[in-house]
Amino acid sequence: MTKRPLMIPVLEIFGPTFQGEGRAIGQKTMFVRTALCDYHCAWCNSVFTWDGSEKPKRMTANEIIAELDKLGSYDYVTLSGGNPCLLGAKANMGELVVKLKARGVTLGIETQGSRWQTWLKDIDQVTLSPKPPSS
């Protein structure tokens, strides 16, 4: 019996564009925007990542990399959401991180910091945007 590959819920893959947040502001990057967020902030600029209005495409790490490759050359990828840190072992974000790092890609992530994942230690640039209880 073969194991099914673990899938990552992806809402969009786009770029190249420029990072607009954190210490990497101005950095040319590709974006992988994942679904799901454990906060539902009133001012969220990515409500579609958690409100159910858009259905994510379930993709393997290899499929995500193939989509990035179609967009052109890149050496920086930003993982965004929602909150990509919600995607632990069941979604296998760690495999995506390992495969991109093996290709020499610099990785950034945008998160509000509510969850720790072991693969975060391999992220080069963390943009942390904590949210208060009033969010």
N, CA and C atoms as an extended XYZ file, in Angstrom:
405
Properties=species:S:1:pos:R:3:atomname:S:1:resname:S:1:resid:I:1 pbc="F F F"
N         0.839       -1.177        0.000 N   MET     1
C         0.000        0.000        0.000 CA  MET     1
C         0.890        1.248        0.000 C   MET     1
N         0.685        2.130       -0.962 N   THR     2
C         1.486        3.348       -1.031 CA  THR     2
C         0.845        4.442       -0.190 C   THR     2
N         1.702        5.241        0.424 N   LYS     3
C         1.213        6.347        1.232 CA  LYS     3
C         0.871        7.521        0.329 C   LYS     3
N        -0.255        8.154        0.617 N   ARG     4
C        -0.608        9.373       -0.100 CA  ARG     4
C         0.296       10.501        0.368 C   ARG     4
N         0.755       11.341       -0.560 N   PRO     5
C         1.586       12.468       -0.138 CA  PRO     5
C         0.766       13.453        0.698 C   PRO     5
N         1.420       14.081        1.639 N   LEU     6
C         0.747       15.066        2.475 CA  LEU     6
C         0.542       16.344        1.673 C   LEU     6
N        -0.607       16.958        1.839 N   MET     7
C        -0.995       18.102        1.030 CA  MET     7
C        -1.000       19.398        1.840 C   MET     7
N        -0.617       20.472        1.172 N   ILE     8
C        -0.599       21.808        1.754 CA  ILE     8
C        -1.754       22.595        1.131 C   ILE     8
N        -2.630       23.222        1.943 N   PRO     9
C        -3.736       24.001        1.380 CA  PRO     9
C        -3.247       25.371        0.896 C   PRO     9
N        -3.180       25.533       -0.418 N   VAL    10
C        -2.627       26.746       -1.028 CA  VAL    10
C        -3.745       27.553       -1.677 C   VAL    10
N        -3.776       28.844       -1.397 N   LEU    11
C        -4.753       29.731       -2.025 CA  LEU    11
C        -4.166       30.450       -3.229 C   LEU    11
N        -2.908       30.798       -3.167 N   GLU    12
C        -2.284       31.433       -4.325 CA  GLU    12
C        -0.772       31.320       -4.258 C   GLU    12
N        -0.192       31.273       -5.447 N   ILE    13
C         1.256       31.313       -5.625 CA  ILE    13
C         1.487       32.406       -6.652 C   ILE    13
N         2.261       33.413       -6.283 N   PHE    14
C         2.438       34.527       -7.211 CA  PHE    14
C         3.813       35.168       -7.061 C   PHE    14
N         4.160       35.961       -8.041 N   GLY    15
C         5.423       36.670       -8.057 CA  GLY    15
C         6.012       36.623       -9.451 C   GLY    15
N         7.155       37.190       -9.610 N   PRO    16
C         7.888       37.904       -8.568 CA  PRO    16
C         7.219       39.234       -8.225 C   PRO    16
N         7.373       39.604       -6.972 N   THR    17
C         6.892       40.880       -6.469 CA  THR    17
C         7.867       41.316       -5.376 C   THR    17
N         7.545       42.381       -4.688 N   PHE    18
C         8.429       42.863       -3.639 CA  PHE    18
C         7.773       42.696       -2.280 C   PHE    18
N         8.557       42.248       -1.312 N   GLN    19
C         8.086       42.084        0.059 CA  GLN    19
C         7.743       43.463        0.608 C   GLN    19
N         6.578       43.569        1.232 N   GLY    20
C         6.137       44.851        1.764 CA  GLY    20
C         6.107       44.918        3.274 C   GLY    20
N         6.558       43.868        3.955 N   GLU    21
C         6.497       43.834        5.413 CA  GLU    21
C         7.815       43.358        6.010 C   GLU    21
N         8.069       43.800        7.235 N   GLY    22
C         9.202       43.288        8.006 CA  GLY    22
C        10.558       43.776        7.537 C   GLY    22
N        11.599       43.123        8.039 N   ARG    23
C        12.977       43.511        7.728 CA  ARG    23
C        13.343       43.251        6.275 C   ARG    23
N        12.590       42.386        5.605 N   ALA    24
C        12.885       42.058        4.208 CA  ALA    24
C        12.148       42.985        3.239 C   ALA    24
N        11.598       44.093        3.726 N   ILE    25
C        10.852       45.010        2.866 CA  ILE    25
C        11.713       45.406        1.663 C   ILE    25
N        11.104       45.347        0.498 N   GLY    26
C        11.820       45.667       -0.734 CA  GLY    26
C        12.483       44.474       -1.394 C   GLY    26
N        12.546       43.346       -0.702 N   GLN    27
C        13.162       42.125       -1.238 CA  GLN    27
C        12.297       41.553       -2.357 C   GLN    27
N        12.896       41.242       -3.500 N   LYS    28
C        12.175       40.553       -4.571 CA  LYS    28
C        11.872       39.137       -4.081 C   LYS    28
N        10.622       38.714       -4.214 N   THR    29
C        10.209       37.425       -3.661 CA  THR    29
C         9.069       36.810       -4.458 C   THR    29
N         8.920       35.522       -4.315 N   MET    30
C         7.727       34.795       -4.730 CA  MET    30
C         6.923       34.556       -3.453 C   MET    30
N         5.610       34.479       -3.576 N   PHE    31
C         4.750       34.223       -2.428 CA  PHE    31
C         4.019       32.904       -2.584 C   PHE    31
N         3.943       32.165       -1.485 N   VAL    32
C         3.070       31.001       -1.373 CA  VAL    32
C         2.111       31.332       -0.234 C   VAL    32
N         0.851       31.610       -0.593 N   ARG    33
C        -0.146       31.980        0.419 CA  ARG    33
C        -0.996       30.757        0.756 C   ARG    33
N        -0.935       30.360        2.022 N   THR    34
C        -1.660       29.181        2.483 CA  THR    34
C        -2.995       29.571        3.108 C   THR    34
N        -3.876       28.593        3.207 N   ALA    35
C        -5.179       28.792        3.845 CA  ALA    35
C        -5.049       28.580        5.348 C   ALA    35
N        -6.056       28.994        6.060 N   LEU    36
C        -6.246       28.781        7.500 CA  LEU    36
C        -5.563       29.850        8.345 C   LEU    36
N        -6.270       30.256        9.362 N   CYS    37
C        -5.717       31.145       10.376 CA  CYS    37
C        -6.482       30.897       11.666 C   CYS    37
N        -5.764       30.923       12.770 N   ASP    38
C        -6.392       30.705       14.065 CA  ASP    38
C        -6.876       32.014       14.686 C   ASP    38
N        -6.642       33.136       14.020 N   TYR    39
C        -7.177       34.431       14.428 CA  TYR    39
C        -8.062       34.925       13.287 C   TYR    39
N        -9.083       35.673       13.615 N   HIS    40
C        -9.979       36.248       12.607 CA  HIS    40
C       -10.064       37.749       12.866 C   HIS    40
N        -8.971       38.430       12.610 N   CYS    41
C        -8.844       39.851       12.934 CA  CYS    41
C        -9.801       40.713       12.114 C   CYS    41
N       -10.404       41.697       12.773 N   ALA    42
C       -11.351       42.596       12.119 CA  ALA    42
C       -10.697       43.349       10.967 C   ALA    42
N        -9.421       43.654       11.068 N   TRP    43
C        -8.727       44.449       10.049 CA  TRP    43
C        -7.915       43.604        9.061 C   TRP    43
N        -8.101       42.312        9.062 N   CYS    44
C        -7.302       41.402        8.229 CA  CYS    44
C        -7.391       41.779        6.747 C   CYS    44
N        -6.231       41.825        6.077 N   ASN    45
C        -6.210       42.119        4.640 CA  ASN    45
C        -6.217       40.841        3.806 C   ASN    45
N        -6.342       39.703        4.464 N   SER    46
C        -6.383       38.414        3.759 CA  SER    46
C        -7.513       37.541        4.312 C   SER    46
N        -8.671       38.147        4.497 N   VAL    47
C        -9.821       37.444        5.071 CA  VAL    47
C       -10.120       36.156        4.306 C   VAL    47
N        -9.911       36.174        2.997 N   PHE    48
C       -10.211       35.001        2.164 CA  PHE    48
C        -9.399       33.772        2.557 C   PHE    48
N        -8.350       33.952        3.361 N   THR    49
C        -7.548       32.802        3.777 CA  THR    49
C        -8.229       31.985        4.867 C   THR    49
N        -9.225       32.564        5.530 N   TRP    50
C        -9.868       31.850        6.629 CA  TRP    50
C       -11.391       31.906        6.643 C   TRP    50
N       -12.024       32.712        5.780 N   ASP    51
C       -13.480       32.850        5.875 CA  ASP    51
C       -14.268       31.868        5.010 C   ASP    51
N       -13.580       31.020        4.260 N   GLY    52
C       -14.249       30.022        3.438 CA  GLY    52
C       -14.727       30.527        2.089 C   GLY    52
N       -14.455       31.801        1.766 N   SER    53
C       -14.923       32.347        0.489 CA  SER    53
C       -14.129       31.814       -0.701 C   SER    53
N       -12.929       31.316       -0.452 N   GLU    54
C       -12.117       30.708       -1.514 CA  GLU    54
C       -11.679       29.318       -1.074 C   GLU    54
N       -11.742       28.394       -1.988 N   LYS    55
C       -11.367       27.009       -1.689 CA  LYS    55
C        -9.885       26.810       -2.004 C   LYS    55
N        -9.113       26.339       -1.031 N   PRO    56
C        -7.690       26.109       -1.299 CA  PRO    56
C        -7.473       24.917       -2.219 C   PRO    56
N        -6.386       24.978       -2.942 N   LYS    57
C        -5.951       23.846       -3.759 CA  LYS    57
C        -4.974       23.046       -2.902 C   LYS    57
N        -5.214       21.781       -2.746 N   ARG    58
C        -4.319       20.937       -1.944 CA  ARG    58
C        -3.168       20.493       -2.829 C   ARG    58
N        -1.948       20.869       -2.437 N   MET    59
C        -0.772       20.640       -3.267 CA  MET    59
C         0.342       19.981       -2.466 C   MET    59
N         1.136       19.166       -3.143 N   THR    60
C         2.340       18.607       -2.528 CA  THR    60
C         3.447       19.651       -2.606 C   THR    60
N         4.513       19.421       -1.863 N   ALA    61
C         5.674       20.307       -1.935 CA  ALA    61
C         6.206       20.373       -3.364 C   ALA    61
N         6.284       19.232       -4.042 N   ASN    62
C         6.785       19.214       -5.423 CA  ASN    62
C         5.887       20.008       -6.363 C   ASN    62
N         4.575       19.941       -6.172 N   GLU    63
C         3.653       20.709       -7.016 CA  GLU    63
C         3.814       22.210       -6.791 C   GLU    63
N         4.015       22.607       -5.551 N   ILE    64
C         4.231       24.028       -5.243 CA  ILE    64
C         5.509       24.517       -5.910 C   ILE    64
N         6.569       23.745       -5.805 N   ILE    65
C         7.839       24.126       -6.427 CA  ILE    65
C         7.693       24.204       -7.943 C   ILE    65
N         6.955       23.287       -8.534 N   ALA    66
C         6.723       23.325       -9.986 CA  ALA    66
C         5.986       24.605      -10.383 C   ALA    66
N         5.011       25.027       -9.580 N   GLU    67
C         4.286       26.276       -9.867 CA  GLU    67
C         5.211       27.484       -9.733 C   GLU    67
N         6.049       27.483       -8.711 N   LEU    68
C         7.021       28.570       -8.556 CA  LEU    68
C         7.954       28.621       -9.762 C   LEU    68
N         8.414       27.467      -10.204 N   ASP    69
C         9.327       27.398      -11.352 CA  ASP    69
C         8.687       27.964      -12.614 C   ASP    69
N         7.385       27.760      -12.778 N   LYS    70
C         6.678       28.287      -13.955 CA  LYS    70
C         6.677       29.815      -13.980 C   LYS    70
N         6.747       30.431      -12.808 N   LEU    71
C         6.703       31.890      -12.717 CA  LEU    71
C         8.030       32.545      -13.081 C   LEU    71
N         9.098       31.780      -13.124 N   GLY    72
C        10.410       32.329      -13.464 CA  GLY    72
C        11.442       31.993      -12.410 C   GLY    72
N        12.613       32.570      -12.569 N   SER    73
C        13.695       32.282      -11.624 CA  SER    73
C        13.441       33.027      -10.305 C   SER    73
N        13.942       32.450       -9.240 N   TYR    74
C        13.752       33.048       -7.917 CA  TYR    74
C        14.814       32.521       -6.972 C   TYR    74
N        15.123       33.336       -5.967 N   ASP    75
C        16.035       32.889       -4.918 CA  ASP    75
C        15.500       33.230       -3.526 C   ASP    75
N        14.263       33.766       -3.487 N   TYR    76
C        13.627       34.120       -2.220 CA  TYR    76
C        12.147       33.765       -2.329 C   TYR    76
N        11.625       33.067       -1.330 N   VAL    77
C        10.207       32.705       -1.281 CA  VAL    77
C         9.669       33.088        0.095 C   VAL    77
N         8.497       33.740        0.104 N   THR    78
C         7.815       34.095        1.340 CA  THR    78
C         6.606       33.188        1.524 C   THR    78
N         6.531       32.539        2.669 N   LEU    79
C         5.376       31.726        3.049 CA  LEU    79
C         4.446       32.630        3.846 C   LEU    79
N         3.213       32.739        3.405 N   SER    80
C         2.277       33.667        4.012 CA  SER    80
C         0.927       32.989        4.178 C   SER    80
N        -0.017       33.697        4.714 N   GLY    81
C        -1.343       33.131        4.886 CA  GLY    81
C        -2.358       34.233        5.047 C   GLY    81
N        -3.315       33.947        5.868 N   GLY    82
C        -3.477       33.053        6.954 CA  GLY    82
C        -2.235       32.957        7.833 C   GLY    82
N        -2.153       31.823        8.452 N   ASN    83
C        -1.008       31.534        9.308 CA  ASN    83
C        -0.382       30.219        8.872 C   ASN    83
N         0.702       30.275        8.085 N   PRO    84
C         1.334       29.042        7.622 CA  PRO    84
C         1.869       28.171        8.753 C   PRO    84
N         2.035       28.743        9.936 N   CYS    85
C         2.530       27.947       11.065 CA  CYS    85
C         1.472       26.994       11.616 C   CYS    85
N         0.240       27.091       11.136 N   LEU    86
C        -0.775       26.106       11.517 CA  LEU    86
C        -0.544       24.786       10.805 C   LEU    86
N         0.252       24.826        9.752 N   LEU    87
C         0.436       23.653        8.894 CA  LEU    87
C         1.643       22.855        9.354 C   LEU    87
N         1.397       21.961       10.257 N   GLY    88
C         2.457       21.143       10.820 CA  GLY    88
C         2.646       19.854       10.056 C   GLY    88
N         2.785       18.774       10.785 N   ALA    89
C         3.097       17.471       10.196 CA  ALA    89
C         2.018       16.984        9.237 C   ALA    89
N         0.759       17.293        9.500 N   LYS    90
C        -0.318       16.814        8.628 CA  LYS    90
C        -0.287       17.470        7.251 C   LYS    90
N         0.239       18.679        7.155 N   ALA    91
C         0.307       19.369        5.865 CA  ALA    91
C         1.702       19.282        5.261 C   ALA    91
N         2.684       18.949        6.056 N   ASN    92
C         4.052       18.753        5.588 CA  ASN    92
C         4.704       19.998        5.011 C   ASN    92
N         4.506       21.130        5.667 N   MET    93
C         5.230       22.341        5.282 CA  MET    93
C         6.729       22.126        5.435 C   MET    93
N         7.106       21.284        6.388 N   GLY    94
C         8.525       21.002        6.590 CA  GLY    94
C         9.191       20.462        5.337 C   GLY    94
N         8.493       19.618        4.594 N   GLU    95
C         9.051       19.081        3.348 CA  GLU    95
C         9.274       20.196        2.330 C   GLU    95
N         8.330       21.122        2.224 N   LEU    96
C         8.491       22.252        1.308 CA  LEU    96
C         9.702       23.090        1.704 C   LEU    96
N         9.840       23.368        2.984 N   VAL    97
C        10.978       24.152        3.477 CA  VAL    97
C        12.291       23.453        3.141 C   VAL    97
N        12.393       22.161        3.432 N   VAL    98
C        13.622       21.402        3.165 CA  VAL    98
C        13.958       21.415        1.676 C   VAL    98
N        12.961       21.204        0.833 N   LYS    99
C        13.212       21.137       -0.615 CA  LYS    99
C        13.625       22.491       -1.184 C   LYS    99
N        13.009       23.569       -0.714 N   LEU   100
C        13.411       24.892       -1.196 CA  LEU   100
C        14.810       25.252       -0.704 C   LEU   100
N        15.111       24.939        0.554 N   LYS   101
C        16.453       25.213        1.093 CA  LYS   101
C        17.517       24.430        0.328 C   LYS   101
N        17.200       23.194       -0.068 N   ALA   102
C        18.148       22.366       -0.827 CA  ALA   102
C        18.468       22.989       -2.184 C   ALA   102
N        17.567       23.820       -2.671 N   ARG   103
C        17.781       24.515       -3.943 CA  ARG   103
C        18.480       25.854       -3.747 C   ARG   103
N        18.838       26.177       -2.507 N   GLY   104
C        19.534       27.426       -2.229 CA  GLY   104
C        18.618       28.630       -2.089 C   GLY   104
N        17.332       28.390       -1.890 N   VAL   105
C        16.353       29.469       -1.779 CA  VAL   105
C        16.358       30.029       -0.354 C   VAL   105
N        16.341       31.349       -0.245 N   THR   106
C        16.172       32.016        1.038 CA  THR   106
C        14.682       32.054        1.334 C   THR   106
N        14.319       31.738        2.572 N   LEU   107
C        12.904       31.646        2.937 CA  LEU   107
C        12.516       32.679        3.977 C   LEU   107
N        11.372       33.304        3.743 N   GLY   108
C        10.752       34.191        4.708 CA  GLY   108
C         9.387       33.644        5.069 C   GLY   108
N         8.881       34.058        6.200 N   ILE   109
C         7.534       33.661        6.611 CA  ILE   109
C         6.870       34.839        7.294 C   ILE   109
N         5.554       34.940        7.117 N   GLU   110
C         4.739       35.930        7.816 CA  GLU   110
C         3.774       35.168        8.713 C   GLU   110
N         3.793       35.465       10.007 N   THR   111
C         2.948       34.773       10.984 CA  THR   111
C         2.652       35.707       12.150 C   THR   111
N         1.544       35.443       12.866 N   GLN   112
C         1.308       36.212       14.083 CA  GLN   112
C         1.915       35.523       15.291 C   GLN   112
N         2.532       34.381       15.087 N   GLY   113
C         3.341       33.773       16.128 CA  GLY   113
C         2.620       32.905       17.136 C   GLY   113
N         1.410       32.477       16.836 N   SER   114
C         0.666       31.685       17.812 CA  SER   114
C         1.109       30.230       17.881 C   SER   114
N         1.808       29.751       16.867 N   ARG   115
C         2.215       28.340       16.820 CA  ARG   115
C         3.691       28.200       16.469 C   ARG   115
N         4.332       27.243       17.089 N   TRP   116
C         5.720       26.893       16.772 CA  TRP   116
C         5.714       25.619       15.945 C   TRP   116
N         6.547       25.587       14.931 N   GLN   117
C         6.778       24.372       14.151 CA  GLN   117
C         8.290       24.157       14.093 C   GLN   117
N         8.728       22.920       14.120 N   THR   118
C        10.171       22.651       14.105 CA  THR   118
C        10.830       23.164       12.834 C   THR   118
N        10.100       23.203       11.715 N   TRP   119
C        10.688       23.682       10.465 CA  TRP   119
C        10.972       25.185       10.480 C   TRP   119
N        10.455       25.913       11.472 N   LEU   120
C        10.746       27.350       11.564 CA  LEU   120
C        12.236       27.624       11.750 C   LEU   120
N        12.952       26.678       12.324 N   LYS   121
C        14.393       26.885       12.530 CA  LYS   121
C        15.146       27.001       11.208 C   LYS   121
N        14.541       26.542       10.118 N   ASP   122
C        15.176       26.623        8.804 CA  ASP   122
C        14.728       27.838        7.994 C   ASP   122
N        13.878       28.676        8.569 N   ILE   123
C        13.416       29.895        7.904 CA  ILE   123
C        14.453       30.991        8.146 C   ILE   123
N        14.795       31.712        7.095 N   ASP   124
C        15.827       32.745        7.196 CA  ASP   124
C        15.310       34.059        7.776 C   ASP   124
N        14.072       34.427        7.447 N   GLN   125
C        13.521       35.713        7.867 CA  GLN   125
C        12.089       35.532        8.352 C   GLN   125
N        11.868       35.757        9.640 N   VAL   126
C        10.528       35.643       10.216 CA  VAL   126
C         9.964       37.044       10.417 C   VAL   126
N         8.814       37.306        9.799 N   THR   127
C         8.081       38.543       10.051 CA  THR   127
C         6.971       38.182       11.022 C   THR   127
N         7.120       38.648       12.254 N   LEU   128
C         6.199       38.319       13.333 CA  LEU   128
C         5.277       39.506       13.578 C   LEU   128
N         3.981       39.256       13.511 N   SER   129
C         2.984       40.304       13.694 CA  SER   129
C         1.993       39.848       14.759 C   SER   129
N         2.370       39.994       16.051 N   PRO   130
C         1.496       39.512       17.119 CA  PRO   130
C         0.169       40.268       17.139 C   PRO   130
N        -0.872       39.567       17.541 N   LYS   131
C        -2.215       40.141       17.586 CA  LYS   131
C        -2.726       40.141       19.023 C   LYS   131
N        -3.300       41.272       19.469 N   PRO   132
C        -3.845       41.341       20.823 CA  PRO   132
C        -5.222       40.674       20.902 C   PRO   132
N        -5.714       40.439       22.116 N   PRO   133
C        -7.035       39.821       22.265 CA  PRO   133
C        -8.155       40.612       21.580 C   PRO   133
N        -7.979       41.910       21.410 N   SER   134
C        -9.023       42.737       20.793 CA  SER   134
C        -9.075       42.607       19.279 C   SER   134
N        -8.197       41.808       18.704 N   SER   135
C        -8.157       41.707       17.239 CA  SER   135
C        -9.342       40.939       16.718 C   SER   135
